[in-house]
PDB file of C-alpha atoms in Angstrom:
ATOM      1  CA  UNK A  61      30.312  -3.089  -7.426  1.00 69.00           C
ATOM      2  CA  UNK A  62      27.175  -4.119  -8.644  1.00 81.00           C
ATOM      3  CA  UNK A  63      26.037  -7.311  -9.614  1.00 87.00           C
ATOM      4  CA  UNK A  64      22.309  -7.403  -9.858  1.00 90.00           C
ATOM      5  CA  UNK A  65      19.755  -4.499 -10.415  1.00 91.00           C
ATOM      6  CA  UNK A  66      16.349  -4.291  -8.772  1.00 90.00           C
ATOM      7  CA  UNK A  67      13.162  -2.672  -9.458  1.00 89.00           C
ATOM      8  CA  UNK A  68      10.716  -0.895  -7.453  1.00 87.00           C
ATOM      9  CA  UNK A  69       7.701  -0.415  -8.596  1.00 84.00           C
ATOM     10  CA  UNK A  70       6.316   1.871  -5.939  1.00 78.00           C
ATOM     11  CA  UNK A  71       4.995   5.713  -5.265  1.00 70.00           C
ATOM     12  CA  UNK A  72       7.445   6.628  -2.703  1.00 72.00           C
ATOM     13  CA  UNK A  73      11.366   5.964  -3.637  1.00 76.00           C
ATOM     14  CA  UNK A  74      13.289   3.759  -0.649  1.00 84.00           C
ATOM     15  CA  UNK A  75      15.034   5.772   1.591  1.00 84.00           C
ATOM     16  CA  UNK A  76      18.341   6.861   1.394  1.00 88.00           C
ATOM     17  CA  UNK A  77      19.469   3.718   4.166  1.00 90.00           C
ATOM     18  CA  UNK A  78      17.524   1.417   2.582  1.00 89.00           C
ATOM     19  CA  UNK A  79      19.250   1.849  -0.726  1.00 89.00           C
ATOM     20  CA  UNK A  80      22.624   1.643   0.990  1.00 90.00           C
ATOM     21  CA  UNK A  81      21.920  -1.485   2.504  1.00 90.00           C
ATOM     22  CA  UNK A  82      21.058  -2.955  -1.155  1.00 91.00           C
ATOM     23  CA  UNK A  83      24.120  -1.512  -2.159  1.00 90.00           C
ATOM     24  CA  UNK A  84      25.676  -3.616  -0.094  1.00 90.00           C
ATOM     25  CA  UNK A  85      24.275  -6.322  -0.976  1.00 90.00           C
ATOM     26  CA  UNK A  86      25.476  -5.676  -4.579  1.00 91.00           C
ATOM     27  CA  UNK A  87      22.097  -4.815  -5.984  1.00 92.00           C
ATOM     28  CA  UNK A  88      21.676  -1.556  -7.251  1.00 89.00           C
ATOM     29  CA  UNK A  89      17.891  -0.027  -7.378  1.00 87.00           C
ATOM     30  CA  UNK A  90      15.433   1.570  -9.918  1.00 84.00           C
ATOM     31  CA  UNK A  91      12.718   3.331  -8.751  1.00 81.00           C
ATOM     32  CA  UNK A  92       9.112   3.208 -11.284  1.00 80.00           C
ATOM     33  CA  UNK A  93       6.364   5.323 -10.045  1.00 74.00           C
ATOM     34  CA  UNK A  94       3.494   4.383 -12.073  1.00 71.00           C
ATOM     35  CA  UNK A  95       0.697   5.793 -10.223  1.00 65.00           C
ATOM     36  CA  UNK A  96      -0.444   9.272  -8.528  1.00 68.00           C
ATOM     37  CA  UNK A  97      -3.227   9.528  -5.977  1.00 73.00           C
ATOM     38  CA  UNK A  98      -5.750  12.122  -6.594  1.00 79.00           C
ATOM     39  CA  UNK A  99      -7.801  12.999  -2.908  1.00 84.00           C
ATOM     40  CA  UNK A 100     -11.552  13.687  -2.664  1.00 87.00           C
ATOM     41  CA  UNK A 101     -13.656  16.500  -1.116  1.00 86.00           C
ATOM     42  CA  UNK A 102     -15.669  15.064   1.563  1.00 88.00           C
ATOM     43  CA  UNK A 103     -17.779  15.775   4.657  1.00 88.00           C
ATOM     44  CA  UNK A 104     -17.919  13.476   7.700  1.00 90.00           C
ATOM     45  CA  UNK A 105     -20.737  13.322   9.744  1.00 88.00           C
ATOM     46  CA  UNK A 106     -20.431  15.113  12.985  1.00 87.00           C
ATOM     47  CA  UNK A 107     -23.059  14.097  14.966  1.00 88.00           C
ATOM     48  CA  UNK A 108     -21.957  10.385  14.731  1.00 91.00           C
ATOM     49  CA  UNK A 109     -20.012   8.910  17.462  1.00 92.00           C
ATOM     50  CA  UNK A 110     -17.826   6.053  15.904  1.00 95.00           C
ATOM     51  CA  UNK A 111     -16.283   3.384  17.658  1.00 96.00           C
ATOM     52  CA  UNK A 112     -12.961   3.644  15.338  1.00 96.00           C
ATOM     53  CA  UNK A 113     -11.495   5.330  12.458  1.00 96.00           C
ATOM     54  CA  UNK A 114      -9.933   2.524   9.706  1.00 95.00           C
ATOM     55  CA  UNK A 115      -7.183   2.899   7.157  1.00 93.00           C
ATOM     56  CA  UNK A 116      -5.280   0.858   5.034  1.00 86.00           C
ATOM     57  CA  UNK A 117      -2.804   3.208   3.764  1.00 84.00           C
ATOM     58  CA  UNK A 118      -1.020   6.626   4.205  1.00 86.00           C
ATOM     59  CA  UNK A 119      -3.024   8.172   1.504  1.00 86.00           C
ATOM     60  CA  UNK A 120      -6.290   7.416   3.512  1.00 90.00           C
ATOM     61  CA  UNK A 121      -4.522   9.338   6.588  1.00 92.00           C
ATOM     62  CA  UNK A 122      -4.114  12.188   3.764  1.00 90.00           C
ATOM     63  CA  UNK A 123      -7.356  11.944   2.481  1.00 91.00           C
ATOM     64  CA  UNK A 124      -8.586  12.024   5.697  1.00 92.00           C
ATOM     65  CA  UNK A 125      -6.302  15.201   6.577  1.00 91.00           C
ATOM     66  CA  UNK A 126      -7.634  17.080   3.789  1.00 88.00           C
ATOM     67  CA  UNK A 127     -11.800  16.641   4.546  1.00 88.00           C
ATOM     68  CA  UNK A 128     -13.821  19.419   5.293  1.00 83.00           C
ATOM     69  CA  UNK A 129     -14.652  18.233   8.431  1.00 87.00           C
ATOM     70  CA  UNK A 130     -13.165  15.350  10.795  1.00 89.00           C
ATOM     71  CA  UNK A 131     -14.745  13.111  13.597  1.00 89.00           C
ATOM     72  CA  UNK A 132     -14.693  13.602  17.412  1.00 88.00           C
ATOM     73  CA  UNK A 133     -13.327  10.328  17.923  1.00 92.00           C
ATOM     74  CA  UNK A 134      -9.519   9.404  17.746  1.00 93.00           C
ATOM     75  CA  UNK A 135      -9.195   5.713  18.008  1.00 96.00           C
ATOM     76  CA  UNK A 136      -7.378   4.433  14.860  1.00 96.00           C
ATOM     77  CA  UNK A 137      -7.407   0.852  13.500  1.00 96.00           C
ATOM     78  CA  UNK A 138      -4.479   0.997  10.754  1.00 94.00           C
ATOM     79  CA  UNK A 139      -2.599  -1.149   8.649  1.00 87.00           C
ATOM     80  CA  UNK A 140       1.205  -0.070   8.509  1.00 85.00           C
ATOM     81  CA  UNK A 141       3.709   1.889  10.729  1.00 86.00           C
ATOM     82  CA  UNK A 142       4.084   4.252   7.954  1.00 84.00           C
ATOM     83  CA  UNK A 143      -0.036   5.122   8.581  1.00 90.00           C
ATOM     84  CA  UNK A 144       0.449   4.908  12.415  1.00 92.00           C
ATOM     85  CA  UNK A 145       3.896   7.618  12.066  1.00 90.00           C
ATOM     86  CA  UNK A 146       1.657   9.777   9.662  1.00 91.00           C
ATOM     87  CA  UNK A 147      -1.152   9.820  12.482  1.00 94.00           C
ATOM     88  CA  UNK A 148       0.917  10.351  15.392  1.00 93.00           C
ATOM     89  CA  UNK A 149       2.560  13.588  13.671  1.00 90.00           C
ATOM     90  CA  UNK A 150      -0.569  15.217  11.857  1.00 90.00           C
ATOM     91  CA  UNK A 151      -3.585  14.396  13.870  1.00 90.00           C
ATOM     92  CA  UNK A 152      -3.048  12.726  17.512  1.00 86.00           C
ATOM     93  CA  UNK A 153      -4.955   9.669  18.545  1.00 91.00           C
ATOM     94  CA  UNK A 154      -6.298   8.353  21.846  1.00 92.00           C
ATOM     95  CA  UNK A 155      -5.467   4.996  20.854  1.00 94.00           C
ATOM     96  CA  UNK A 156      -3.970   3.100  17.983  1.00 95.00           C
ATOM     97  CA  UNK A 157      -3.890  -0.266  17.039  1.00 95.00           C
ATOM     98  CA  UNK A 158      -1.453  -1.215  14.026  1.00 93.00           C
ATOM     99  CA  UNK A 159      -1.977  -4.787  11.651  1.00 90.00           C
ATOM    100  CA  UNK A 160       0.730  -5.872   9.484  1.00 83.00           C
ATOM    101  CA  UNK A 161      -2.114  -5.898   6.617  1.00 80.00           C
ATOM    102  CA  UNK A 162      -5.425  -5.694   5.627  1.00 82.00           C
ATOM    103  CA  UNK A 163      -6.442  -9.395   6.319  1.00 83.00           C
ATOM    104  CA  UNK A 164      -5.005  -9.723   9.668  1.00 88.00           C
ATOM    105  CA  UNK A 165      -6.978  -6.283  10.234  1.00 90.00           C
ATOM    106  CA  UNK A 166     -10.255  -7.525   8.940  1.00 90.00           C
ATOM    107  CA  UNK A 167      -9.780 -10.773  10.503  1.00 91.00           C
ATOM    108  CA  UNK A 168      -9.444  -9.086  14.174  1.00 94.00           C
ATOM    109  CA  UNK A 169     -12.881  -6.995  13.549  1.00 94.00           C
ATOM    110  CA  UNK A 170     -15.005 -10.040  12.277  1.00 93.00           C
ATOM    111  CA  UNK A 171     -13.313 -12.165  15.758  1.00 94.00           C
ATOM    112  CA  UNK A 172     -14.827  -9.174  17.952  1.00 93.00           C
ATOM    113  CA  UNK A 173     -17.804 -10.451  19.590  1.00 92.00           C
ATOM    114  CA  UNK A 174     -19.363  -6.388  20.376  1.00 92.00           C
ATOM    115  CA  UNK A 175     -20.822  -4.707  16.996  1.00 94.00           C
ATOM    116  CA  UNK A 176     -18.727  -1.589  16.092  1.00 95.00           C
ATOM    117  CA  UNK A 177     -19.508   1.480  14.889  1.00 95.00           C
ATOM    118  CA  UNK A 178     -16.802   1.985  11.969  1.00 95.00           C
ATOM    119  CA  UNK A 179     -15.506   5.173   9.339  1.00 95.00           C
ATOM    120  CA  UNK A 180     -13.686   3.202   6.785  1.00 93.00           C
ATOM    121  CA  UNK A 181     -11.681   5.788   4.650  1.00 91.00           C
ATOM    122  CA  UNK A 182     -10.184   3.679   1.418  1.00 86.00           C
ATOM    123  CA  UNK A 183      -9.101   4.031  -2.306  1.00 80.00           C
ATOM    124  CA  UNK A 184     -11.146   1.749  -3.597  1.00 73.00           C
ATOM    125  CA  UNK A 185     -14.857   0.743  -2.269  1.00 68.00           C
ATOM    126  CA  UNK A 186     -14.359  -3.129  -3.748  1.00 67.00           C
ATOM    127  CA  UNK A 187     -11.401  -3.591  -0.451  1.00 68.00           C
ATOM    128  CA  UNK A 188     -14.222  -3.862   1.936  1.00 78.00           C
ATOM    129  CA  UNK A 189     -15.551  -7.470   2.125  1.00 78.00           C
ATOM    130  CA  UNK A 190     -19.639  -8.047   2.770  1.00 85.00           C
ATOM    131  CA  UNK A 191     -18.691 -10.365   5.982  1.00 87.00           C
ATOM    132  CA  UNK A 192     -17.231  -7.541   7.202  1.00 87.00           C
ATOM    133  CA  UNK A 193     -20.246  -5.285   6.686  1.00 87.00           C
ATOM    134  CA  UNK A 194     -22.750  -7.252   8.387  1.00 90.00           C
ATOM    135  CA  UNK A 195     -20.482  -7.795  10.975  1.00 93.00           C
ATOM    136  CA  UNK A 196     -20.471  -4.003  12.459  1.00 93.00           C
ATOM    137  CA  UNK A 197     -22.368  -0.655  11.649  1.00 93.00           C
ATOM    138  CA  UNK A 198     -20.275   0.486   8.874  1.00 91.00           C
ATOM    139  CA  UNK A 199     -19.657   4.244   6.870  1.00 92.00           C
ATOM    140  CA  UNK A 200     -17.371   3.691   4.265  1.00 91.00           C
ATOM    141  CA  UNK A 201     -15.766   6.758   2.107  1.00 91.00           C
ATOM    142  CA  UNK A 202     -13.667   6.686  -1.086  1.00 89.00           C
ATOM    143  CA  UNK A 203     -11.350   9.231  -0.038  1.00 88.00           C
ATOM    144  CA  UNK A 204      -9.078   9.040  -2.709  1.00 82.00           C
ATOM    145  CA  UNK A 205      -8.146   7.667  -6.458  1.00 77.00           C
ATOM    146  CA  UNK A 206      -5.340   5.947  -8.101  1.00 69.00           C
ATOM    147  CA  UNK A 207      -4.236   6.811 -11.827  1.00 65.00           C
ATOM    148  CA  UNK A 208      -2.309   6.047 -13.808  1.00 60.00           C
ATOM    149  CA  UNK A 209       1.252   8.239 -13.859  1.00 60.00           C
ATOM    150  CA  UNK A 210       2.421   8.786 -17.628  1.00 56.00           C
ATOM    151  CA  UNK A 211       6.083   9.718 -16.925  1.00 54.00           C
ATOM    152  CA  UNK A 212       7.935  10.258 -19.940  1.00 46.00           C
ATOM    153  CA  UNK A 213      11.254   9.114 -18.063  1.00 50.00           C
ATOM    154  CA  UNK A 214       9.604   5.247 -17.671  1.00 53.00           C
ATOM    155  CA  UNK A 215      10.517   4.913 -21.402  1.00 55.00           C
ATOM    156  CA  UNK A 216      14.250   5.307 -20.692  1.00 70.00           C
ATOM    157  CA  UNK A 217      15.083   1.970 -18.827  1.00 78.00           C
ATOM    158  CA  UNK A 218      15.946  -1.296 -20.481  1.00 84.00           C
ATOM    159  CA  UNK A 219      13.967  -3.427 -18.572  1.00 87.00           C
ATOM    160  CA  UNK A 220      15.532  -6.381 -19.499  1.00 89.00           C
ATOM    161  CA  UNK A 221      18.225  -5.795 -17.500  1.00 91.00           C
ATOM    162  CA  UNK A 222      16.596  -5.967 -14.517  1.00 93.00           C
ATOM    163  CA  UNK A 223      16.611  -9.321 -12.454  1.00 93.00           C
ATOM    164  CA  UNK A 224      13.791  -8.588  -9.809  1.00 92.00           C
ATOM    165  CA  UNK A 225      10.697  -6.601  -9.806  1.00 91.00           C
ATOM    166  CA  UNK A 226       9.017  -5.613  -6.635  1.00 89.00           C
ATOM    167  CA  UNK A 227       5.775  -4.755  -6.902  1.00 87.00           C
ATOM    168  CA  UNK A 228       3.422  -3.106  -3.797  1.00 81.00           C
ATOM    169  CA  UNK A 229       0.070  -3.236  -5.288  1.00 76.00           C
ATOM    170  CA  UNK A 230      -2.084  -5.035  -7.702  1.00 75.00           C
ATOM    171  CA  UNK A 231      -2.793  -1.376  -9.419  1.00 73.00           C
ATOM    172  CA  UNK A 232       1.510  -1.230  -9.661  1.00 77.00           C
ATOM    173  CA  UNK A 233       1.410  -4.946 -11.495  1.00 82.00           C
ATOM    174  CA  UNK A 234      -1.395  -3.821 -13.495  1.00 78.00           C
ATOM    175  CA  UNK A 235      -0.143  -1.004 -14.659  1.00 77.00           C
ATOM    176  CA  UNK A 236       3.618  -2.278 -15.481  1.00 82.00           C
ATOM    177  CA  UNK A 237       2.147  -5.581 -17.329  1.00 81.00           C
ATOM    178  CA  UNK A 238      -0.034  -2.689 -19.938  1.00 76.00           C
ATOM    179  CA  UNK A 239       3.343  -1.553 -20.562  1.00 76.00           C
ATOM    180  CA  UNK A 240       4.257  -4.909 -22.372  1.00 78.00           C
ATOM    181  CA  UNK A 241       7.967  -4.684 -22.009  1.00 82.00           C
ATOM    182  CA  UNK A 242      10.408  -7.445 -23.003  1.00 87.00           C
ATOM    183  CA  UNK A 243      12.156  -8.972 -19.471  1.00 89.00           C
ATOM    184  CA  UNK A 244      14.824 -11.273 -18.516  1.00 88.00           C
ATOM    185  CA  UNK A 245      13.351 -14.689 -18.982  1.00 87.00           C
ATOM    186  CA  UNK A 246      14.437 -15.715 -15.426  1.00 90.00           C
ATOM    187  CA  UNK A 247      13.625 -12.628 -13.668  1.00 91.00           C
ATOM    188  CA  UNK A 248      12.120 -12.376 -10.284  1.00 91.00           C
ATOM    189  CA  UNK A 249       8.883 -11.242  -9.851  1.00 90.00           C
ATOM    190  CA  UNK A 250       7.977  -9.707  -6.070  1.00 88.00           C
ATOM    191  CA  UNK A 251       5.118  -9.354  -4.381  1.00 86.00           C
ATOM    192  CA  UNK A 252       4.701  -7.230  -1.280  1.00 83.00           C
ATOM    193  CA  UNK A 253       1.776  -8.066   1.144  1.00 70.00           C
ATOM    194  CA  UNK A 254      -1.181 -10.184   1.058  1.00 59.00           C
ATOM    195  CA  UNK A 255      -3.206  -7.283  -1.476  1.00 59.00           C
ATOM    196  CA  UNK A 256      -1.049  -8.452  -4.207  1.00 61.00           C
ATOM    197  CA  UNK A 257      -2.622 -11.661  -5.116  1.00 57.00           C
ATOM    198  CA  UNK A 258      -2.643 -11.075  -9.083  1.00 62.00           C
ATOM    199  CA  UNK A 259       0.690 -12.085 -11.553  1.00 59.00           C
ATOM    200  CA  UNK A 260       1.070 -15.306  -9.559  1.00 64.00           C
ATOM    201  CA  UNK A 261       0.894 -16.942 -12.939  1.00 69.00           C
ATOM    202  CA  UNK A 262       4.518 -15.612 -13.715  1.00 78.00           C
ATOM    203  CA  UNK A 263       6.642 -18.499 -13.870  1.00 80.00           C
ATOM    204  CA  UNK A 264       9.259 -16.892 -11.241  1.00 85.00           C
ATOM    205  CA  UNK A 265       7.928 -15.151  -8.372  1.00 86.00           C
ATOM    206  CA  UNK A 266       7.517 -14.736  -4.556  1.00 84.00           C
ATOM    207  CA  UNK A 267       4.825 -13.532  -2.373  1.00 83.00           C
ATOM    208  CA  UNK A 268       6.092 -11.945   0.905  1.00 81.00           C
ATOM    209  CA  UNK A 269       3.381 -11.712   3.472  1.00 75.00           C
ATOM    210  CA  UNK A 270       5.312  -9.868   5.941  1.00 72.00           C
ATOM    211  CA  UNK A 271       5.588  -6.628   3.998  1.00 69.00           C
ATOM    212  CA  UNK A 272       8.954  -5.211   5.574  1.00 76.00           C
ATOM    213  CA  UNK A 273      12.155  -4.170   4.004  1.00 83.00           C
ATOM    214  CA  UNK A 274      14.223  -6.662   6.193  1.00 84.00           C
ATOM    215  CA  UNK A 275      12.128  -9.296   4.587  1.00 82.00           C
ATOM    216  CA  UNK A 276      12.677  -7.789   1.205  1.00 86.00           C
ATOM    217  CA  UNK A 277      16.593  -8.156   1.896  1.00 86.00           C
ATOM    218  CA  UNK A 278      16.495 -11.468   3.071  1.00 84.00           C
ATOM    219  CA  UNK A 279      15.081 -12.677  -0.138  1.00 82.00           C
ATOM    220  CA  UNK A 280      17.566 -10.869  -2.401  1.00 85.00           C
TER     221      UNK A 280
END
Protein backbone atom coordinates (compact mmCIF):
# COMPACT_ATOMS: atom_id res chain seq x y z
CA UNK A 1 0.00 0.00 0.00
CA UNK A 2 1.17 3.22 -0.79
CA UNK A 3 1.17 6.19 1.12
CA UNK A 4 3.47 8.74 -0.35
CA UNK A 5 4.79 9.13 -4.01
CA UNK A 6 8.29 10.26 -4.92
CA UNK A 7 9.92 11.81 -7.79
CA UNK A 8 13.06 11.30 -9.52
CA UNK A 9 14.22 13.60 -11.52
CA UNK A 10 17.15 11.77 -13.04
CA UNK A 11 18.57 10.19 -16.56
CA UNK A 12 18.86 6.71 -15.46
CA UNK A 13 15.54 5.10 -13.70
CA UNK A 14 16.47 3.38 -10.00
CA UNK A 15 17.00 -0.06 -10.22
CA UNK A 16 14.66 -2.63 -9.92
CA UNK A 17 15.94 -3.22 -5.82
CA UNK A 18 16.03 0.12 -5.20
CA UNK A 19 12.42 0.65 -6.08
CA UNK A 20 11.45 -2.35 -3.97
CA UNK A 21 13.01 -1.08 -1.05
CA UNK A 22 10.84 2.29 -1.47
CA UNK A 23 8.07 0.14 -1.85
CA UNK A 24 8.55 -0.88 1.28
CA UNK A 25 8.80 1.94 2.71
CA UNK A 26 5.32 2.85 1.33
CA UNK A 27 6.53 5.33 -1.23
CA UNK A 28 5.90 4.57 -4.61
CA UNK A 29 8.34 6.24 -7.43
CA UNK A 30 8.10 8.37 -10.66
CA UNK A 31 10.80 8.51 -12.79
CA UNK A 32 11.31 12.28 -15.01
CA UNK A 33 14.09 12.21 -17.42
CA UNK A 34 14.48 15.67 -18.48
CA UNK A 35 17.74 15.66 -20.10
CA UNK A 36 19.80 13.58 -22.88
CA UNK A 37 23.56 13.79 -23.26
CA UNK A 38 24.81 14.36 -26.67
CA UNK A 39 28.93 13.13 -26.88
CA UNK A 40 31.62 15.01 -28.84
CA UNK A 41 34.21 13.98 -31.48
CA UNK A 42 37.53 14.52 -30.09
CA UNK A 43 41.25 13.75 -30.40
CA UNK A 44 43.59 13.36 -27.41
CA UNK A 45 46.99 14.09 -27.64
CA UNK A 46 49.22 11.12 -27.87
CA UNK A 47 52.44 12.22 -27.32
CA UNK A 48 51.49 13.63 -23.83
CA UNK A 49 52.21 11.65 -20.83
CA UNK A 50 49.57 12.65 -18.12
CA UNK A 51 49.82 12.11 -14.63
CA UNK A 52 45.88 11.16 -14.39
CA UNK A 53 42.77 10.94 -16.28
CA UNK A 54 39.65 12.98 -14.29
CA UNK A 55 35.92 12.47 -14.45
CA UNK A 56 33.05 13.53 -12.75
CA UNK A 57 30.47 11.42 -14.23
CA UNK A 58 29.65 8.22 -16.27
CA UNK A 59 28.99 10.19 -19.33
CA UNK A 60 32.65 11.54 -19.24
CA UNK A 61 33.79 7.67 -19.07
CA UNK A 62 31.44 7.48 -22.35
CA UNK A 63 32.64 10.39 -23.87
CA UNK A 64 35.86 9.32 -23.25
CA UNK A 65 35.03 5.69 -24.74
CA UNK A 66 33.86 7.10 -27.85
CA UNK A 67 37.19 9.56 -28.84
CA UNK A 68 39.13 8.94 -31.71
CA UNK A 69 42.01 8.34 -29.90
CA UNK A 70 42.75 7.61 -26.02
CA UNK A 71 45.87 8.23 -23.73
CA UNK A 72 48.68 5.80 -22.75
CA UNK A 73 48.12 6.39 -19.26
CA UNK A 74 45.44 4.56 -17.05
CA UNK A 75 45.38 6.17 -13.71
CA UNK A 76 41.81 7.46 -13.05
CA UNK A 77 40.78 10.14 -10.52
CA UNK A 78 36.78 9.74 -10.49
CA UNK A 79 33.93 10.87 -8.70
CA UNK A 80 31.31 7.96 -8.17
CA UNK A 81 31.31 4.08 -8.05
CA UNK A 82 29.02 4.14 -10.91
CA UNK A 83 32.24 5.95 -13.03
CA UNK A 84 34.77 3.60 -11.28
CA UNK A 85 32.25 0.17 -12.35
CA UNK A 86 31.97 1.79 -15.92
CA UNK A 87 35.94 1.97 -16.04
CA UNK A 88 36.74 -1.25 -14.63
CA UNK A 89 34.40 -3.06 -17.35
CA UNK A 90 35.15 -0.92 -20.61
CA UNK A 91 38.65 0.31 -20.36
CA UNK A 92 40.99 -1.19 -17.42
CA UNK A 93 43.00 1.07 -15.21
CA UNK A 94 46.34 0.78 -13.42
CA UNK A 95 45.01 2.59 -10.61
CA UNK A 96 41.85 4.25 -9.46
CA UNK A 97 41.06 6.52 -6.92
CA UNK A 98 37.18 7.17 -6.25
CA UNK A 99 35.72 10.73 -4.29
CA UNK A 100 32.29 10.80 -3.09
CA UNK A 101 32.05 14.23 -5.22
CA UNK A 102 33.52 16.77 -7.04
CA UNK A 103 34.67 19.00 -4.05
CA UNK A 104 36.21 16.39 -2.01
CA UNK A 105 37.98 15.49 -5.49
CA UNK A 106 39.19 18.96 -6.18
CA UNK A 107 40.00 19.51 -2.68
CA UNK A 108 42.53 16.34 -2.65
CA UNK A 109 44.38 17.77 -5.99
CA UNK A 110 44.81 21.45 -4.70
CA UNK A 111 46.26 19.55 -0.98
CA UNK A 112 48.93 17.69 -3.32
CA UNK A 113 52.13 19.35 -2.81
CA UNK A 114 53.79 17.74 -6.57
CA UNK A 115 52.26 19.66 -9.79
CA UNK A 116 50.23 17.18 -11.94
CA UNK A 117 49.88 16.72 -15.27
CA UNK A 118 45.91 16.37 -15.70
CA UNK A 119 43.12 15.32 -18.84
CA UNK A 120 39.98 16.64 -17.38
CA UNK A 121 37.08 15.19 -19.56
CA UNK A 122 33.65 17.17 -18.36
CA UNK A 123 30.15 18.38 -19.57
CA UNK A 124 30.53 21.62 -18.91
CA UNK A 125 33.98 23.77 -19.02
CA UNK A 126 32.51 26.34 -16.08
CA UNK A 127 32.99 22.86 -13.35
CA UNK A 128 36.65 23.46 -13.36
CA UNK A 129 37.63 26.11 -10.76
CA UNK A 130 40.83 28.66 -11.63
CA UNK A 131 42.57 27.49 -8.14
CA UNK A 132 42.54 24.37 -9.52
CA UNK A 133 44.19 25.38 -12.79
CA UNK A 134 47.10 27.06 -11.49
CA UNK A 135 47.51 24.46 -9.21
CA UNK A 136 48.65 21.61 -11.88
CA UNK A 137 49.35 21.49 -15.75
CA UNK A 138 45.90 21.10 -16.90
CA UNK A 139 44.03 19.84 -20.57
CA UNK A 140 40.56 20.14 -20.15
CA UNK A 141 37.91 18.70 -22.89
CA UNK A 142 34.13 19.19 -23.17
CA UNK A 143 33.40 15.78 -24.04
CA UNK A 144 29.89 15.93 -23.95
CA UNK A 145 26.46 18.17 -23.78
CA UNK A 146 23.35 18.22 -21.82
CA UNK A 147 19.84 19.15 -23.47
CA UNK A 148 17.07 19.44 -22.78
CA UNK A 149 14.68 16.04 -23.26
CA UNK A 150 11.10 17.12 -24.63
CA UNK A 151 9.20 13.90 -23.74
CA UNK A 152 5.72 14.13 -24.56
CA UNK A 153 4.89 11.58 -21.62
CA UNK A 154 6.25 14.46 -18.84
CA UNK A 155 2.85 16.15 -19.55
CA UNK A 156 0.90 13.17 -18.17
CA UNK A 157 1.70 13.37 -14.35
CA UNK A 158 -0.14 15.49 -11.84
CA UNK A 159 2.58 16.81 -10.12
CA UNK A 160 0.81 17.90 -7.34
CA UNK A 161 0.51 14.76 -6.06
CA UNK A 162 3.82 14.22 -5.48
CA UNK A 163 5.32 14.83 -1.89
CA UNK A 164 9.17 14.75 -2.66
CA UNK A 165 11.26 15.66 -5.55
CA UNK A 166 14.75 14.43 -5.89
CA UNK A 167 16.72 16.18 -7.98
CA UNK A 168 20.62 15.06 -9.18
CA UNK A 169 21.74 18.09 -10.91
CA UNK A 170 21.36 21.77 -11.10
CA UNK A 171 20.59 21.24 -15.10
CA UNK A 172 17.54 18.56 -13.63
CA UNK A 173 16.20 21.63 -11.18
CA UNK A 174 16.59 23.93 -13.95
CA UNK A 175 14.92 22.29 -16.27
CA UNK A 176 11.79 21.04 -14.02
CA UNK A 177 11.36 24.76 -12.46
CA UNK A 178 10.89 26.07 -16.71
CA UNK A 179 8.19 23.67 -16.57
CA UNK A 180 6.20 25.89 -14.03
CA UNK A 181 4.00 23.21 -12.64
CA UNK A 182 1.60 23.69 -9.71
CA UNK A 183 3.05 21.41 -6.46
CA UNK A 184 1.97 20.40 -3.12
CA UNK A 185 2.56 23.42 -0.97
CA UNK A 186 4.48 21.28 1.61
CA UNK A 187 6.36 19.17 -0.69
CA UNK A 188 9.89 18.10 -0.27
CA UNK A 189 12.38 19.31 -2.34
CA UNK A 190 15.82 16.95 -2.63
CA UNK A 191 18.99 17.63 -3.43
CA UNK A 192 21.60 15.03 -4.28
CA UNK A 193 25.35 15.97 -3.84
CA UNK A 194 27.24 19.03 -3.23
CA UNK A 195 26.73 20.19 -7.39
CA UNK A 196 23.24 20.97 -6.55
CA UNK A 197 23.58 24.18 -4.77
CA UNK A 198 20.64 26.11 -6.71
CA UNK A 199 16.57 25.91 -5.44
CA UNK A 200 17.77 26.27 -1.84
CA UNK A 201 15.34 29.14 -1.75
CA UNK A 202 12.37 26.57 -1.74
CA UNK A 203 10.81 26.84 1.48
CA UNK A 204 11.04 22.85 2.09
CA UNK A 205 14.08 21.16 1.13
CA UNK A 206 17.21 19.07 2.00
CA UNK A 207 20.64 18.91 0.71
CA UNK A 208 22.26 15.43 1.05
CA UNK A 209 25.98 15.59 0.72
CA UNK A 210 26.55 12.00 0.80
CA UNK A 211 24.95 11.19 -2.54
CA UNK A 212 23.90 7.41 -1.85
CA UNK A 213 20.61 5.71 -2.05
CA UNK A 214 20.84 4.49 1.66
CA UNK A 215 21.01 8.12 2.49
CA UNK A 216 18.14 8.87 0.21
CA UNK A 217 16.04 6.19 2.30
CA UNK A 218 16.95 7.35 5.49
CA UNK A 219 15.48 10.69 4.80
CA UNK A 220 12.16 9.42 3.42
Amino acid sequence: MFNKKLLVIKTENYSQQQLDQLAQKGIQSSHLSLLQFVYKQFEIDQAINYDYILFHSVNGVQSYIQSLTKCQTKNYLVVGNKTKEKIEKELGFNSIQVFNNQNELTTYLLSLNQKLNLLYIIGNLSEIGIELQKKHQMTIIEGYQTQSNNEKDKQNYDFREFDFIVYYSNSNYNQFKDMQKELKDNVLHIFIGQKCSQGHNEKNFKILNTPTFDCLLECL
